[in-house]
Tab-separated table of C-alpha atoms in Angstrom:
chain	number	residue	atom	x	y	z
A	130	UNK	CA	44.306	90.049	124.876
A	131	UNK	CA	44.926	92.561	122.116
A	132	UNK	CA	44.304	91.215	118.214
A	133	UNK	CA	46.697	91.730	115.385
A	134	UNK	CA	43.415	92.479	113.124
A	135	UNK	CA	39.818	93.653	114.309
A	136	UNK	CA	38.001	90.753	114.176
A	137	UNK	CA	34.164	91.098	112.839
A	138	UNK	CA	31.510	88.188	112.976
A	139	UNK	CA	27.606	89.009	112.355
A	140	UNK	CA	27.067	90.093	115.839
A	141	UNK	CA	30.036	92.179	116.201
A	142	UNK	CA	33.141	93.580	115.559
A	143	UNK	CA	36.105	93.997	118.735
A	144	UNK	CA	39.956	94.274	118.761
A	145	UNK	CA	40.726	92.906	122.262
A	146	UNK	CA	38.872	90.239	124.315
A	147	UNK	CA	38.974	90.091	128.281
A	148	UNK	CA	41.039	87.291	129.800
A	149	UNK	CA	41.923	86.118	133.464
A	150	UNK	CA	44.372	83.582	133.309
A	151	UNK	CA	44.863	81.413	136.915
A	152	UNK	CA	47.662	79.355	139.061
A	153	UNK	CA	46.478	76.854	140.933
A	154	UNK	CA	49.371	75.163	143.155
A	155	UNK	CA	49.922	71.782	144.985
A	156	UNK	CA	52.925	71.503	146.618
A	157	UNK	CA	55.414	72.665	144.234
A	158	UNK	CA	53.766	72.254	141.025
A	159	UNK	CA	52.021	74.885	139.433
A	160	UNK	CA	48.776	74.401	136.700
A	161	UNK	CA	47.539	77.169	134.535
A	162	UNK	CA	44.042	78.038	133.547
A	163	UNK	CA	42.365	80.647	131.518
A	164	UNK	CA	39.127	82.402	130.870
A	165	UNK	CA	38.783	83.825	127.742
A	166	UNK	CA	35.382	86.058	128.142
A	167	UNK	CA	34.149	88.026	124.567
A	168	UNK	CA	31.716	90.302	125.472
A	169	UNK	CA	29.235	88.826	123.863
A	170	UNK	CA	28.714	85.678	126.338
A	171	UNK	CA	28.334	87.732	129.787
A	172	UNK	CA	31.322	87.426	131.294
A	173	UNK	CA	33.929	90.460	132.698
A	174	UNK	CA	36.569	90.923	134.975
A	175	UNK	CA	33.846	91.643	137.275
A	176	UNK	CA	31.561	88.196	137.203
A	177	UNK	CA	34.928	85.963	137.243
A	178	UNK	CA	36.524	87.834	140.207
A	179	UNK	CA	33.251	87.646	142.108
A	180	UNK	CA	32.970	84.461	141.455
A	181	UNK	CA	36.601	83.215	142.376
A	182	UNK	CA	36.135	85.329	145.584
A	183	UNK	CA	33.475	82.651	146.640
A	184	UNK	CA	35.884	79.493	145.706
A	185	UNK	CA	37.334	77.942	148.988
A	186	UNK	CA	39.799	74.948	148.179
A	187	UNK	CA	40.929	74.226	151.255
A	188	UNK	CA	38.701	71.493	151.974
A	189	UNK	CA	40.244	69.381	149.296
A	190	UNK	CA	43.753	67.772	150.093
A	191	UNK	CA	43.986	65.565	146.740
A	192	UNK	CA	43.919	67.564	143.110
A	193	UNK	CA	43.247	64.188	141.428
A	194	UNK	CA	39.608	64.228	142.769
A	195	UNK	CA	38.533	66.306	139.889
A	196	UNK	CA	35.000	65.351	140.049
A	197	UNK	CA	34.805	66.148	143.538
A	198	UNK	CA	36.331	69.435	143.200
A	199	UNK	CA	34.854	70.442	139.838
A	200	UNK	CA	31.541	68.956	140.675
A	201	UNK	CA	31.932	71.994	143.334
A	202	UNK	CA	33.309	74.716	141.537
A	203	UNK	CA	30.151	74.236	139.250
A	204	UNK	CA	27.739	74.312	141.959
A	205	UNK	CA	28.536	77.568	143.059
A	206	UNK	CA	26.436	78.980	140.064
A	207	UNK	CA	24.522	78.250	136.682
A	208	UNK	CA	26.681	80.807	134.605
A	209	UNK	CA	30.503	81.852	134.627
A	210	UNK	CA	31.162	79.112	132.457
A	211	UNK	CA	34.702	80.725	130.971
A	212	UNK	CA	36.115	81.172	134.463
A	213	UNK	CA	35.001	77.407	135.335
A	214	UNK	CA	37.028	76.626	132.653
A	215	UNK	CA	40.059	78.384	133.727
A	216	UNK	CA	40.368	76.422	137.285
A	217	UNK	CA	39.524	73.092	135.265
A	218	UNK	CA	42.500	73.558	132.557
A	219	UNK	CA	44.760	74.514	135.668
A	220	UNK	CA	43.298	71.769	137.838
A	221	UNK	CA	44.108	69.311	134.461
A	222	UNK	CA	47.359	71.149	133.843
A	223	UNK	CA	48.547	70.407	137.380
A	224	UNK	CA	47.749	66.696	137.042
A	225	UNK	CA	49.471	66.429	134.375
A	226	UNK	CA	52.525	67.796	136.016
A	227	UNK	CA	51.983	65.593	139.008
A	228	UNK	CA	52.118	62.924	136.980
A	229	UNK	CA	54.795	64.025	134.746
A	230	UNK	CA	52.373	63.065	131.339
A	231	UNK	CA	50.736	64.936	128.690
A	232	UNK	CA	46.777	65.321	129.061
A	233	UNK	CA	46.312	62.750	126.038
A	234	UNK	CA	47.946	60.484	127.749
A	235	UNK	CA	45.978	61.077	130.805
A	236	UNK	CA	42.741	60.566	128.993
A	237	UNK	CA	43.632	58.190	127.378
A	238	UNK	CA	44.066	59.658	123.512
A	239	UNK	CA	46.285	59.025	120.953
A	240	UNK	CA	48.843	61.937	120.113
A	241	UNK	CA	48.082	63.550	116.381
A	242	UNK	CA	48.988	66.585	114.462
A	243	UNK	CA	46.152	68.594	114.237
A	244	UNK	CA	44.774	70.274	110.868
A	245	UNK	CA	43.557	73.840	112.374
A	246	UNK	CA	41.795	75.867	110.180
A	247	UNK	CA	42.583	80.115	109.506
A	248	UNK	CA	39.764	82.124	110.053
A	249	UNK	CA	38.711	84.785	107.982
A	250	UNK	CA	36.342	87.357	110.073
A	251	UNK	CA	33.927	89.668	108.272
A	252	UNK	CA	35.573	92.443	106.342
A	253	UNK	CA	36.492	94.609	103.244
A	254	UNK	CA	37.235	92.572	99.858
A	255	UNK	CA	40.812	94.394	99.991
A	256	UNK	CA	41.040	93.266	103.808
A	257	UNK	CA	39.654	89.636	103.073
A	258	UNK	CA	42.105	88.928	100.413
A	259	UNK	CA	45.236	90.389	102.766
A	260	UNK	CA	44.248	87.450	105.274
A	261	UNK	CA	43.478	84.677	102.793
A	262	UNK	CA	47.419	85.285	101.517
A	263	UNK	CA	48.430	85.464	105.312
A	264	UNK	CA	46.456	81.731	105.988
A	265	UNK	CA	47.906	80.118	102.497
A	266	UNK	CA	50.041	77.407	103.858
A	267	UNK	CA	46.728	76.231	106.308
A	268	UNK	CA	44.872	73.548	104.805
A	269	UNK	CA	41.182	74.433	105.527
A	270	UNK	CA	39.888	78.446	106.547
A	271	UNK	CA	36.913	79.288	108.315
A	272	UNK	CA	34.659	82.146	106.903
A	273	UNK	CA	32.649	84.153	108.382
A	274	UNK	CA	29.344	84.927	107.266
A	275	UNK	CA	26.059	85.997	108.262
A	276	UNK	CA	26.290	89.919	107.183
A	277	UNK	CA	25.073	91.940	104.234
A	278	UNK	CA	28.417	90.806	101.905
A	279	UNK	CA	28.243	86.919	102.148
A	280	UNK	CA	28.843	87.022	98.255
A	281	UNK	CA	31.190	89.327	98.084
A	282	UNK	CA	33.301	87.664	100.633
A	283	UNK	CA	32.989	83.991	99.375
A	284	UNK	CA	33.744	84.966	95.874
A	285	UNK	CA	36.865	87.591	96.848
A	286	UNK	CA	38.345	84.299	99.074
A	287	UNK	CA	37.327	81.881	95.586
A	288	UNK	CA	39.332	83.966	93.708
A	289	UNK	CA	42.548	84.125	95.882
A	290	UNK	CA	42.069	80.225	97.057
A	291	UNK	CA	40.973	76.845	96.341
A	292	UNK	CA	41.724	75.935	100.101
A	293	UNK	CA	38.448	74.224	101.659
A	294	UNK	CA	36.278	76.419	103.671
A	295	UNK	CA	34.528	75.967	107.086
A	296	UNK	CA	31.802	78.387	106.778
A	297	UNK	CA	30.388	79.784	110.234
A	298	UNK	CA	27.122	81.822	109.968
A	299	UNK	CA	27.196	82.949	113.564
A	300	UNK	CA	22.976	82.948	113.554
A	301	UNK	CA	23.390	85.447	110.762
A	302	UNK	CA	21.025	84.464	108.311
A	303	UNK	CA	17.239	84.960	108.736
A	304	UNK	CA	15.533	82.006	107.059
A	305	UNK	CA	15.473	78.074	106.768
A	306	UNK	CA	14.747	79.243	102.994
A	307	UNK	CA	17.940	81.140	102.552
A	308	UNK	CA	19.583	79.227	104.695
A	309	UNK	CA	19.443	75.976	102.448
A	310	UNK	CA	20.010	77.896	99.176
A	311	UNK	CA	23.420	79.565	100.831
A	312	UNK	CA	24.826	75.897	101.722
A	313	UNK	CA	24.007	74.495	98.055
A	314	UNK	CA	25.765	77.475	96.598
A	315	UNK	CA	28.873	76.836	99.298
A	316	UNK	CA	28.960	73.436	98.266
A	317	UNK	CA	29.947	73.898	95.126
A	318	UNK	CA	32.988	76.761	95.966
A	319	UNK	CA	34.320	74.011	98.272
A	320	UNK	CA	32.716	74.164	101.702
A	321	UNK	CA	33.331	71.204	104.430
A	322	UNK	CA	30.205	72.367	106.627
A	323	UNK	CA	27.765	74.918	107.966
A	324	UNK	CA	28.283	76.092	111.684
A	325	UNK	CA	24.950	77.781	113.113
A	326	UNK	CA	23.193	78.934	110.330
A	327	UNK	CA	20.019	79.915	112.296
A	328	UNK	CA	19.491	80.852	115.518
A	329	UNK	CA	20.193	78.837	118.411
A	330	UNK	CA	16.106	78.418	119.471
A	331	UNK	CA	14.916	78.131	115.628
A	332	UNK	CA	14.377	74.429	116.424
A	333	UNK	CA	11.785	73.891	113.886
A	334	UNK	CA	13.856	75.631	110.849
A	335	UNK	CA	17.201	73.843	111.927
A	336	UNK	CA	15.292	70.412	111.917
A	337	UNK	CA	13.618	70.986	108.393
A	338	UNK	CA	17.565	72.598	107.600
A	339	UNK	CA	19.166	69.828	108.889
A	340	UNK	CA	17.124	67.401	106.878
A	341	UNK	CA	17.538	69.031	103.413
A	342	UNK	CA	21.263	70.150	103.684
A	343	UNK	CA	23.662	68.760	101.254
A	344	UNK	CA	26.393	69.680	103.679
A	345	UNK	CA	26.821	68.491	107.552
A	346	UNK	CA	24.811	71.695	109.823
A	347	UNK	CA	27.037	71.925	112.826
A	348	UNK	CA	25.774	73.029	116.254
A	349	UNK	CA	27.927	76.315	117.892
A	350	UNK	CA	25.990	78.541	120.043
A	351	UNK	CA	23.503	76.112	120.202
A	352	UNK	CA	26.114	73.734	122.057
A	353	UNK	CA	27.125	75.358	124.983
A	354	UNK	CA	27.445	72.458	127.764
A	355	UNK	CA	26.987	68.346	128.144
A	356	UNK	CA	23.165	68.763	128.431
A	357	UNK	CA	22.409	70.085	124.810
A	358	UNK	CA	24.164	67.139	123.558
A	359	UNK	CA	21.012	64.448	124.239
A	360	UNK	CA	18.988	66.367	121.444
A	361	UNK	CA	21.273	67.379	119.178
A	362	UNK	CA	21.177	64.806	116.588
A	363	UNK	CA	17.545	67.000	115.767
A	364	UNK	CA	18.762	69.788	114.980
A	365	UNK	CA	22.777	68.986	114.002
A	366	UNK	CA	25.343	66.378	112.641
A	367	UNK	CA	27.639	67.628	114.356
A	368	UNK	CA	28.537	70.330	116.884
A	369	UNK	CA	31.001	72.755	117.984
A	370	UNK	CA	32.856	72.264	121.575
A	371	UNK	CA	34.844	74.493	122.881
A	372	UNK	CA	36.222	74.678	126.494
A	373	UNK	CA	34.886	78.359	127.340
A	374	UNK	CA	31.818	77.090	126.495
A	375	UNK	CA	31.953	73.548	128.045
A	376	UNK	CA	33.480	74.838	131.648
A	377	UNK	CA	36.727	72.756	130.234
A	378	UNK	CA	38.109	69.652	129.427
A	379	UNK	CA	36.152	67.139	131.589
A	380	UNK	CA	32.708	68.357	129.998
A	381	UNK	CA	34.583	68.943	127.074
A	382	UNK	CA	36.360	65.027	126.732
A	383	UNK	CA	32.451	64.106	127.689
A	384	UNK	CA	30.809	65.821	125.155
A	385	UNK	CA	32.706	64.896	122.028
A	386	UNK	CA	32.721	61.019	123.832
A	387	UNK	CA	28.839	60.977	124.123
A	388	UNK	CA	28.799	62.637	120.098
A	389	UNK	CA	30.714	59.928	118.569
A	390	UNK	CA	28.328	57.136	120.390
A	391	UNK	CA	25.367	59.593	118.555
A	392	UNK	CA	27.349	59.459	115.114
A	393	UNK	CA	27.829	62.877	115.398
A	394	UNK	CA	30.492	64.782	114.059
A	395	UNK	CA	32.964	66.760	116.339
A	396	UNK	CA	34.874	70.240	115.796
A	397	UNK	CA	37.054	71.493	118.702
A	398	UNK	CA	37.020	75.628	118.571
A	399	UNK	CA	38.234	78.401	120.751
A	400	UNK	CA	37.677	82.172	121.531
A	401	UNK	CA	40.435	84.292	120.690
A	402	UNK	CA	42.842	82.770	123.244
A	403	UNK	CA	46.326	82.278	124.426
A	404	UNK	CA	48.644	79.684	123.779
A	405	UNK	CA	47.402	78.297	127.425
A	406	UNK	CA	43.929	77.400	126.778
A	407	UNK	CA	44.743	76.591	123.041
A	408	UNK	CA	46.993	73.723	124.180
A	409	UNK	CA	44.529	72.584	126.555
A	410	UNK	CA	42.091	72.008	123.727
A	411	UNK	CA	44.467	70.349	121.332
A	412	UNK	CA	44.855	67.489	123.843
A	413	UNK	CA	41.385	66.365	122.675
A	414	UNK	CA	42.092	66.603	119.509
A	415	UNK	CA	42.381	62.871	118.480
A	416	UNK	CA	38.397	63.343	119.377
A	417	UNK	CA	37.948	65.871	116.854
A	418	UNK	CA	37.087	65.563	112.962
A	419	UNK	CA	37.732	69.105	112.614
A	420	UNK	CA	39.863	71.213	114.412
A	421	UNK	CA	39.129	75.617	114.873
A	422	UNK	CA	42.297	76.200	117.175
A	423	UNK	CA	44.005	79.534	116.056
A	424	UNK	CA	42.534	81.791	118.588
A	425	UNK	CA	46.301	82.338	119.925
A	426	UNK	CA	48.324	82.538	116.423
A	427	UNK	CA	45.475	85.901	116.585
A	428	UNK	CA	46.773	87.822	119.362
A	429	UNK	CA	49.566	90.044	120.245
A	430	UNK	CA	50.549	89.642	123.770
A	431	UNK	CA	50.232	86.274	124.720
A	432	UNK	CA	52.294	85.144	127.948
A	433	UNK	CA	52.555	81.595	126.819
A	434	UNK	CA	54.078	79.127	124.109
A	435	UNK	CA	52.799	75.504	123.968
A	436	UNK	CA	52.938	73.802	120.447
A	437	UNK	CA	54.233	74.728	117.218
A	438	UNK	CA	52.434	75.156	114.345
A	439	UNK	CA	53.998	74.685	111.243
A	440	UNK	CA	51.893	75.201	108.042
A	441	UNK	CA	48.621	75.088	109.814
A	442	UNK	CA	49.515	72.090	111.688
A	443	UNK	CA	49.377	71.543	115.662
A	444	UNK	CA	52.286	69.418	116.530
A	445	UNK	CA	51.084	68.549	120.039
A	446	UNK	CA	53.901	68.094	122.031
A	447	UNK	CA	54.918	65.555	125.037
A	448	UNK	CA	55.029	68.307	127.729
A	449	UNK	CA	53.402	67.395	130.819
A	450	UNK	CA	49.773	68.498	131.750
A	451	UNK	CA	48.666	70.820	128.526
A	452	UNK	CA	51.943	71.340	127.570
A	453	UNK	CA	52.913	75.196	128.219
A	454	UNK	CA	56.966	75.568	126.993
A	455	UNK	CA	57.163	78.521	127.888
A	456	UNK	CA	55.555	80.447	130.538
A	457	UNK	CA	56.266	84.973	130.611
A	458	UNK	CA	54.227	86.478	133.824
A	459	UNK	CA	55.300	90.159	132.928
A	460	UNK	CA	53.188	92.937	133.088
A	461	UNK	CA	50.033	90.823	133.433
A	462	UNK	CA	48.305	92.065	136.516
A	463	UNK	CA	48.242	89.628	139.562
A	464	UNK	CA	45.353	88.671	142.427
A	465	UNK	CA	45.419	86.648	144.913
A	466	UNK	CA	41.915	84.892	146.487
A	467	UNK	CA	42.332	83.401	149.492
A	468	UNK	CA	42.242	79.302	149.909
A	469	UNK	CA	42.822	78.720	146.549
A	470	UNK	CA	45.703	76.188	146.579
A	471	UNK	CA	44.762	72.789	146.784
């Protein structure tokens, strides 16, 4: 996926990301899947062919035994957790068709517009104010932090804005110490939260952080999958899920379930994305008290349109499964792995 803008957090900067998007076919329906893999998490071309290339479907004959079948598809290894994703939003999307219902529906959610927020990466003050103009009819934006300029960025935005700010960190700052003083300077300019402040394995910092914060601390790379959810409260009020992370929207619809019975908060985010796995998230989003989903409105080339958004809002529409409108195959490269359709 090529970006419209280089896009620069505190452990990076990158104008493309890698992404495999997947059919997966039962009789004549067709679900669609996709693995968005940023560098930074592991995954290639490589590690998500490999892995597909050990995937044999053909001992399942019914697509709705998703636990069954995903139960499997996990098995095969510990990692690849974007590419599990990918055959779980196409196994979902293909339900849905089957069905003939939007995924809300099929779990059971209520149908919402959706509040995304903009985000602004890491950048020049010139560059930073270009992008807050481009985001002005969005309610909330997301800021990146965690470099050398965290000032001059918060105050160049201030200046151009009064629109909330979700402020992500991306493990960039180095101390519980600073860490607190940042979020009770954000508070006043107008921030919602704090996503990962610290590192993900400062567990004795993020406690004490946690504890003094005058803003909610929410948990991003320190959420990856169901199992970090049991001890989050500790070190979070809230946390970050997002389906590359989760391995998709059964772990996904579990995790943000299991945070609400914690009194956690929840935030539904994305990668940069397509319009495929974007709509797949957004039909959790009656789950979410925040919502991060503009990975696609990012990108250049995307092969897919799902729902509109009009001023910042998601309007999630009544398609069937994660409800793709519109669906362009050309000059995306094609594979085909053997006993893959259900």
């Amino acid at each position: 996926m090529e970006k419209k803008h280089v896009f620069r957090i505190a452990g990076g900067a990158r104008t493309s990301t890698p992404a495999i998007l997947i059919q997966l076919k039962f009789d004549n329906y067709t679900g669609y899947g996709e693995a968005s893999m940023p560098p930074l998490y592991g995954e290639s071309f490589q590690t998500a062919i490999n892995f597909l290339k050990k995937i044999d479907l053909s001992t399942f004959k019914n697509p709705f035994n998703t636990e069954d079948i995903l139960n499997y598809i996990d098995a095969i290894s510990p990692n690849n957790p974007a590419i599990k994703a990918a055959i779980d939003i196409a196994l979902h999307d293909l339900i849905g068709q089957l069905l003939k219902i939007p995924l809300h529906s099929y779990f059971g959610l209520k149908n919402k517009e959706l509040y995304t927020s903009k985000t602004i990466g890491i950048d020049t003050a010139k560059i930073i104010e270009e992008r807050v103009i481009e985001a002005k009819k969005f309610k909330f934006l997301k800021v990146k932090l965690g470099g050398k300029n965290d000032k001059e960025i918060v105050d160049t935005i201030k200046k151009a804005t009064n629109q909330p700010l979700f402020i992500d960190a991306n493990q960039g700052w180095n101390s519980k110490e600073e860490a607190l003083e940042k979020t009770f300077w954000l508070k006043e300019l107008g921030a919602v939260f704090i996503e990962q402040p610290l590192p993900k394995t400062s567990y004795d910092d993020l406690t004490w952080l946690a504890a003094h914060s005058p803003l909610p601390i929410i948990g991003d790379e320190g959420i990856q999958r169901f199992s970090d959810v049991k001890n989050a409260s500790n070190f979070y009020h809230g946390i970050n899920i997002k389906l590359m992370k989760s391995t998709g929207l059964r772990e996904a619809y579990k995790m943000a379930q299991t945070a609400k019975m914690m009194n956690l908060k929840v935030m539904l985010g994305c990668m940069s994305e397509t319009s495929c796995a974007i709509g797949a998230a957004a039909q959790l989003g009656a789950l979410a008290d925040w919502v991060d989903l503009d990975g696609n409105l990012g990108i250049k080339n995307d092969p897919f349109t799902a729902h509109q958004v009009n001023q910042g809002v998601i309007h999630v529409n009544k398609n069937p499964g994660i409800g793709l409108a519109n669906v362009n195959w050309k000059e995306i490269s094609t594979y085909k792995i053997p006993n893959h359709n259900l």
